[in-house]
PDB file of C-alpha atoms in Angstrom:
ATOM      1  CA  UNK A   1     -20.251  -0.285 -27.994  1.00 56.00           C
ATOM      2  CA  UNK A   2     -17.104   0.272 -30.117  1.00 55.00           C
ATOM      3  CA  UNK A   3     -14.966   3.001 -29.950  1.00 59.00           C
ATOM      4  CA  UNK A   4     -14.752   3.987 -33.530  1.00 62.00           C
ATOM      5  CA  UNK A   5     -12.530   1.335 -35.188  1.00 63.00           C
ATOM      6  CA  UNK A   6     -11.592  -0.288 -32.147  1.00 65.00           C
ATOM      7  CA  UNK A   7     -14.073  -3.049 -30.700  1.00 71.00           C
ATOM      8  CA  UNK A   8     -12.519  -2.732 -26.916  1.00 79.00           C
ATOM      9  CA  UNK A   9     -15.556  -1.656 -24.796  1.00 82.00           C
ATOM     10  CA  UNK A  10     -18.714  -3.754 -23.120  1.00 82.00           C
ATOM     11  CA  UNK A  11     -21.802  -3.206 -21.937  1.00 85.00           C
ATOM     12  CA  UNK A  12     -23.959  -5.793 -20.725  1.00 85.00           C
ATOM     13  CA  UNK A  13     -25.642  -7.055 -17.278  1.00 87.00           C
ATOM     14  CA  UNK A  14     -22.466  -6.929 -15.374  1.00 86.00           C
ATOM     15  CA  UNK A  15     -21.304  -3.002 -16.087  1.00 90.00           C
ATOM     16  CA  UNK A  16     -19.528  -0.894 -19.038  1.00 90.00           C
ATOM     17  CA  UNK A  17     -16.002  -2.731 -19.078  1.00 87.00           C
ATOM     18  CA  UNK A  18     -13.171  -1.397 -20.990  1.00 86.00           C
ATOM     19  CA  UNK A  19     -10.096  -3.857 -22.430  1.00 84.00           C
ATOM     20  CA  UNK A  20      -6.876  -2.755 -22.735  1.00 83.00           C
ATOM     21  CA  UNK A  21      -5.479  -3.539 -26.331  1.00 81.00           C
ATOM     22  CA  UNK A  22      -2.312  -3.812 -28.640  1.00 79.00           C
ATOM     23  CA  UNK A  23      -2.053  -1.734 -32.073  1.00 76.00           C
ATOM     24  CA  UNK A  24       0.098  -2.985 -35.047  1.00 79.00           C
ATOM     25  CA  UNK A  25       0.079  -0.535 -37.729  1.00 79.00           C
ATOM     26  CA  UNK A  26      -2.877   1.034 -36.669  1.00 73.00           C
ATOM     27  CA  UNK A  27      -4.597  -1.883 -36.196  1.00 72.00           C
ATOM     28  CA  UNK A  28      -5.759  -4.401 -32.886  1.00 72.00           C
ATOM     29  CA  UNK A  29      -3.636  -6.531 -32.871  1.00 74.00           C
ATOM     30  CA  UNK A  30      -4.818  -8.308 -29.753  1.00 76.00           C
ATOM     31  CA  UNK A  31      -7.541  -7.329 -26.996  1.00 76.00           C
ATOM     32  CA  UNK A  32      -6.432  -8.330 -23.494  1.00 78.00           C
ATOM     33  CA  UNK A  33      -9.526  -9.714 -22.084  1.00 78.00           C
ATOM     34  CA  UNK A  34      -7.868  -9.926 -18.312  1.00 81.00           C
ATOM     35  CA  UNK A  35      -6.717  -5.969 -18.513  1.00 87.00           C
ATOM     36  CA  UNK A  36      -9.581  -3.958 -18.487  1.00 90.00           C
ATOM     37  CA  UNK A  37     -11.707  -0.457 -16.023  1.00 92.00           C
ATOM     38  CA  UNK A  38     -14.870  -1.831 -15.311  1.00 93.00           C
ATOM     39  CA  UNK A  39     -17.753   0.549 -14.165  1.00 95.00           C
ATOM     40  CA  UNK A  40     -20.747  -1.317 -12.060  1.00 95.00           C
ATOM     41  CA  UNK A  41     -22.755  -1.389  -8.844  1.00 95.00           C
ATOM     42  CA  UNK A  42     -19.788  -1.391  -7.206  1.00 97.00           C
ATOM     43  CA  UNK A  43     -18.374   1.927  -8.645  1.00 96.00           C
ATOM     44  CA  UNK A  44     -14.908   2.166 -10.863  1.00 97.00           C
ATOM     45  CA  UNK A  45     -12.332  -0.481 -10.845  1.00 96.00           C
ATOM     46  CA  UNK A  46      -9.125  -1.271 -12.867  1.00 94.00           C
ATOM     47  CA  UNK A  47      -8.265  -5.338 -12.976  1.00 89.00           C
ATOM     48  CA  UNK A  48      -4.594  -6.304 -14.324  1.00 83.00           C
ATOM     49  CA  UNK A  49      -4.520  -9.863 -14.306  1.00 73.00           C
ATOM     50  CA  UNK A  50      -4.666 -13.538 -15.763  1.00 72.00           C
ATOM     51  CA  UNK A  51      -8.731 -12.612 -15.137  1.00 70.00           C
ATOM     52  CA  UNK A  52     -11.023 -13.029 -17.799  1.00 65.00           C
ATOM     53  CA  UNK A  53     -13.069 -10.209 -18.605  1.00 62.00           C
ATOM     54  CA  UNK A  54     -16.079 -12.314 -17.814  1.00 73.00           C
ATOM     55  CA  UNK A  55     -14.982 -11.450 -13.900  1.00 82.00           C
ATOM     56  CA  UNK A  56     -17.999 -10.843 -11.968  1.00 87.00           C
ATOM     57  CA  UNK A  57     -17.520  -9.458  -8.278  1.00 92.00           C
ATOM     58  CA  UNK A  58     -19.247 -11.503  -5.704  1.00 93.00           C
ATOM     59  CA  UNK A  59     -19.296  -7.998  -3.288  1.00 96.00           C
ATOM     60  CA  UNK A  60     -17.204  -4.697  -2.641  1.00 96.00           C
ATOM     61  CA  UNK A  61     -14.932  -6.485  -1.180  1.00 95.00           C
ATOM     62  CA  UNK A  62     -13.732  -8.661  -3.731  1.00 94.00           C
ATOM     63  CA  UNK A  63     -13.247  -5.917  -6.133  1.00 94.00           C
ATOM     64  CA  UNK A  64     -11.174  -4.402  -3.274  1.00 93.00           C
ATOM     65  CA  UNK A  65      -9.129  -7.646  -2.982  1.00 89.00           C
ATOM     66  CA  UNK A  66      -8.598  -7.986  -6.487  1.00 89.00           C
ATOM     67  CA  UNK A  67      -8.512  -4.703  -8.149  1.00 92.00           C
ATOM     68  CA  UNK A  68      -5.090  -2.500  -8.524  1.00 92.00           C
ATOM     69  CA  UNK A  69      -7.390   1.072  -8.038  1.00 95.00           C
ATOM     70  CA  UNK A  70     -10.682   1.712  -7.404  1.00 96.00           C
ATOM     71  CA  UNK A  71     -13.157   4.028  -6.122  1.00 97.00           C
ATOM     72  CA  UNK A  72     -16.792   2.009  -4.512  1.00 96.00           C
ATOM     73  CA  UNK A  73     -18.515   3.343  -2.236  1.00 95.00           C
ATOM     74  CA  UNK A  74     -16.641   2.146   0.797  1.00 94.00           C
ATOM     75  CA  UNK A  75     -14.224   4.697  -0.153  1.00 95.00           C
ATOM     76  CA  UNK A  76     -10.651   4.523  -2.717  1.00 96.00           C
ATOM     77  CA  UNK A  77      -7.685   3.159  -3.421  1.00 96.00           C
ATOM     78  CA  UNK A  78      -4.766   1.975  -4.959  1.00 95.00           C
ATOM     79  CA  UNK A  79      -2.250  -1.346  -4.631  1.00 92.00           C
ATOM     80  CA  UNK A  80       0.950  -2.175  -6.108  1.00 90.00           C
ATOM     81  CA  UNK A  81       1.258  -5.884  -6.277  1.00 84.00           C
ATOM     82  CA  UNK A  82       4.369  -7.910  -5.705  1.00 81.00           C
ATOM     83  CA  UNK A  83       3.411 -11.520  -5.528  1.00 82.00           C
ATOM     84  CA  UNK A  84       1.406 -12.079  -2.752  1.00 85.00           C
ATOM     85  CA  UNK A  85       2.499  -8.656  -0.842  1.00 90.00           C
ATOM     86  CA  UNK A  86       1.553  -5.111  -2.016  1.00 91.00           C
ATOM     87  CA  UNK A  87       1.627  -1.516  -1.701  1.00 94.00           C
ATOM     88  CA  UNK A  88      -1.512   0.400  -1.034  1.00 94.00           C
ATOM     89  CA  UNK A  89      -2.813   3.466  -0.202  1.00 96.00           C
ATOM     90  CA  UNK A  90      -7.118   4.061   0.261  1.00 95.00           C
ATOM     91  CA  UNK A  91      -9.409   5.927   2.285  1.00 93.00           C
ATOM     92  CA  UNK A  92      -9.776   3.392   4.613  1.00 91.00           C
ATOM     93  CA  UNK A  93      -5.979   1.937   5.795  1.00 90.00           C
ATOM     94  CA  UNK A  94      -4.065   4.606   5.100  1.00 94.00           C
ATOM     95  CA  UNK A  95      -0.839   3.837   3.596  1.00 95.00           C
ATOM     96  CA  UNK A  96       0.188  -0.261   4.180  1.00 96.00           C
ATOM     97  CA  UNK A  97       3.306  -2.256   3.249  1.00 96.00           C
ATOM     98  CA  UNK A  98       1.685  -6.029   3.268  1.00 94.00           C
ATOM     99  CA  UNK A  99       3.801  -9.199   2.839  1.00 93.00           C
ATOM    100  CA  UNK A 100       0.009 -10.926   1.926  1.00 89.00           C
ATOM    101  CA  UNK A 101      -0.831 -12.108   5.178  1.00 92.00           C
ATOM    102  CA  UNK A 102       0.444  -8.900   8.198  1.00 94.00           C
ATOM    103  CA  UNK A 103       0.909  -5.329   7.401  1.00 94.00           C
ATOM    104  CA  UNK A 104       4.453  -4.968   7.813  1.00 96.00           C
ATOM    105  CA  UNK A 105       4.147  -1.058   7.539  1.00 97.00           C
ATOM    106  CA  UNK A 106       1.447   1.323   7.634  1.00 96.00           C
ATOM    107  CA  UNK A 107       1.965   5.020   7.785  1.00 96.00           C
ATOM    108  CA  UNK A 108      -1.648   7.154   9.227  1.00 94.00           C
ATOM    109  CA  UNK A 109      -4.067   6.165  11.621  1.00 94.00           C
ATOM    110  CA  UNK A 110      -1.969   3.527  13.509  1.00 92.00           C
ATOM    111  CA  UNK A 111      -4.810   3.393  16.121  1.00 89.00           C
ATOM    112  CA  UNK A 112      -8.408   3.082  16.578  1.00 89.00           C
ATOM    113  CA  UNK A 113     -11.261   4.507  14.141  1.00 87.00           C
ATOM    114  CA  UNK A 114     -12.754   5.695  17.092  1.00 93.00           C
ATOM    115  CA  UNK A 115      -9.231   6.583  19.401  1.00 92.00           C
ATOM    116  CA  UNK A 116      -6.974   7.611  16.321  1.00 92.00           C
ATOM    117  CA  UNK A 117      -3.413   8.018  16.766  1.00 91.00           C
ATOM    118  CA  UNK A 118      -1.257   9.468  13.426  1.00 93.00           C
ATOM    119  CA  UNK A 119       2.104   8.004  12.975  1.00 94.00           C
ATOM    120  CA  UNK A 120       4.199   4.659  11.762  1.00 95.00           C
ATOM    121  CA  UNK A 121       4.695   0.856  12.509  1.00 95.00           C
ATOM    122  CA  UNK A 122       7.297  -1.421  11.386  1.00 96.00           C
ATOM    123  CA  UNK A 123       6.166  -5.152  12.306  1.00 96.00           C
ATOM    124  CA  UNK A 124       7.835  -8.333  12.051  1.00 94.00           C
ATOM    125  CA  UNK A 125       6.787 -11.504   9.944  1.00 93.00           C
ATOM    126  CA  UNK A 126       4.516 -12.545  12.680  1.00 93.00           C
ATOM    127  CA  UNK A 127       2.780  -9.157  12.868  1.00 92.00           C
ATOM    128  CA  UNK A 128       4.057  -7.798  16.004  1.00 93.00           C
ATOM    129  CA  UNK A 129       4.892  -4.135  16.134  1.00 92.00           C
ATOM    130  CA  UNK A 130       8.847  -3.986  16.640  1.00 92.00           C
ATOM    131  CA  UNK A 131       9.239   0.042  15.675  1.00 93.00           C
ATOM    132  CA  UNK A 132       6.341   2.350  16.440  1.00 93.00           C
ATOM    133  CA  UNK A 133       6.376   6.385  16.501  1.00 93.00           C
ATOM    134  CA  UNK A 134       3.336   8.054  16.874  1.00 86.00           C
ATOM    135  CA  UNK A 135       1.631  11.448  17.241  1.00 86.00           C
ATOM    136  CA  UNK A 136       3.329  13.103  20.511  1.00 85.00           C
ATOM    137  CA  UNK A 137       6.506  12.340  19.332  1.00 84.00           C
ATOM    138  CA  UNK A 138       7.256   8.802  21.053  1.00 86.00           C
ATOM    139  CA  UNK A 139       9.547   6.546  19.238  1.00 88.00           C
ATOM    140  CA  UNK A 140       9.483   2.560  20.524  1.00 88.00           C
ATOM    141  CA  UNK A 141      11.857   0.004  19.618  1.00 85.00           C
ATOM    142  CA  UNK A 142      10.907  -3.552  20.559  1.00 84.00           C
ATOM    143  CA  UNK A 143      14.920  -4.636  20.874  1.00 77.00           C
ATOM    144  CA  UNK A 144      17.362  -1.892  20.330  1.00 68.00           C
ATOM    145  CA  UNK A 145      18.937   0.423  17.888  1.00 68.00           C
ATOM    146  CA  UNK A 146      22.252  -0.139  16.262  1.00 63.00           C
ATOM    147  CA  UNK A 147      24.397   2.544  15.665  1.00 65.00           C
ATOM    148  CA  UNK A 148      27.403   2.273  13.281  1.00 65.00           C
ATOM    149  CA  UNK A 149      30.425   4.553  12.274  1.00 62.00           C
ATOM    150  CA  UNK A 150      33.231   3.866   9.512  1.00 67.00           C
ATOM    151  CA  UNK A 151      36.476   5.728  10.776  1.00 64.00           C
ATOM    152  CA  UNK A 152      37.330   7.445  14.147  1.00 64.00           C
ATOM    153  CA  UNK A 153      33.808   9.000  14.403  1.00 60.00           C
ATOM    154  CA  UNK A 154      32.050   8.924  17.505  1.00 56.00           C
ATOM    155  CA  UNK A 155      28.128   8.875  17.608  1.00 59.00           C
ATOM    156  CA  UNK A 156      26.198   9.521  20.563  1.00 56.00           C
ATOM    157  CA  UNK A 157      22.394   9.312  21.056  1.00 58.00           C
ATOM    158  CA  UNK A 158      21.224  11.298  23.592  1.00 53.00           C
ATOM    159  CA  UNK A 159      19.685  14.928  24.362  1.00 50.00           C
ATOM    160  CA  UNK A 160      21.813  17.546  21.804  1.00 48.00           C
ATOM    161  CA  UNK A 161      22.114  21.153  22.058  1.00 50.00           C
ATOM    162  CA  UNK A 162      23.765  23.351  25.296  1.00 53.00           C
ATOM    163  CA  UNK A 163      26.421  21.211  26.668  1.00 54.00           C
ATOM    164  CA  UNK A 164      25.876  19.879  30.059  1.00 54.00           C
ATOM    165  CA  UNK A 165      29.444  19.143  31.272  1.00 56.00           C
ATOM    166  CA  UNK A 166      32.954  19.358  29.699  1.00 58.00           C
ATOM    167  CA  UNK A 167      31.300  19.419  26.086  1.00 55.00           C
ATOM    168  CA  UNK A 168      29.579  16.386  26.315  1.00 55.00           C
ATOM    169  CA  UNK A 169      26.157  15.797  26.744  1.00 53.00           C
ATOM    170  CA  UNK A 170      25.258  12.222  25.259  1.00 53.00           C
ATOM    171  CA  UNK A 171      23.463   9.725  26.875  1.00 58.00           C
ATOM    172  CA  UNK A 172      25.023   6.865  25.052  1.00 58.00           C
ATOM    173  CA  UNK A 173      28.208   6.827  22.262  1.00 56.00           C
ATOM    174  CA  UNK A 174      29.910   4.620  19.838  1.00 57.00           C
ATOM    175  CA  UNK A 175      32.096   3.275  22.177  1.00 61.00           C
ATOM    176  CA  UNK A 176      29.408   2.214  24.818  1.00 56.00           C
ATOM    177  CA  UNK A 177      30.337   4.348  27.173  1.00 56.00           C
ATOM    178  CA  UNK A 178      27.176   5.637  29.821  1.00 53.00           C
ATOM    179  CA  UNK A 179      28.125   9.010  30.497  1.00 49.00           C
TER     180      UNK A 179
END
């Protein structure tokens, strides 16, 4: 298949795959053979890498692994690569940070499929959850919060509003002092 004057589309055994390409004065210049959208059994995909175009998915779940969007019928999505970590978003994990190997944040469904809980998680290189808020309004720290001022400004944490007794109602300030 060509698309008028520029021979950038395929169609064989493997799906209708479409390179991406450089023009020069109106004319390819060069056809990237390891940028292309490839439509298949799997459904849609778009590959940006050092691939070949002659890339054949062994299952779903290498396009997944590999491809920067897609839509298959396990659902969508879309990654943002940095080395070996990424940025995604899909029907299936929500919104992740990954550093490759643990998802270091993931905004959604921070539960179970079947017991799901909406909220964040912050985790550590090892993968253990070290700041966690979640649907009834819980916020967890795994060591403790810092709190920092520049100048003579006090900072308390602790309930606001009404003040409970001579104007002061924190639980803990800047200075830490337990009132």
């Amino acid at each position: 298949i060509m698309d008028g004057n520029y021979p950038t589309f395929k169609w064989d055994k493997y799906g209708l795959t479409a390179f991406s390409y450089e023009l020069k004065d109106g004319i390819i210049n060069n056809v990237n053979d390891g940028n292309f959208v490839r439509f298949d059994r799997f459904g849609l995909y778009g590959i940006n890498t050092e691939l070949s175009g002659n890339w054949i998915p062994e299952n779903e779940e290498s396009v997944w692994d590999t491809a920067k969007f897609g839509l298959t019928w396990k659902g969508f999505f879309m990654k943002n690569k940095y080395g070996d970590g990424y940025v995604s978003i899909s029907s299936t994990d929500d919104f992740i940070v990954s550093d490759g190997t643990k998802n270091r944040i993931k905004i959604g469904n921070i539960g179970t499929t079947l017991n799901p809980v909406y909220g964040l998680f912050i985790a550590d290189a090892t993968g253990a959850r070290v700041m966690e808020t979640n649907d009834d309004g819980t916020l967890w720290l795994k060591n403790r919060l810092n709190v920092e001022t520049s100048g003579n400004y006090p900072v308390g944490i602790g309930k606001l509003g009404i003040s409970v007794t001579n104007g002061k109602n924190e639980v803990i300030n800047a200075n830490n002092t337990f009132i």
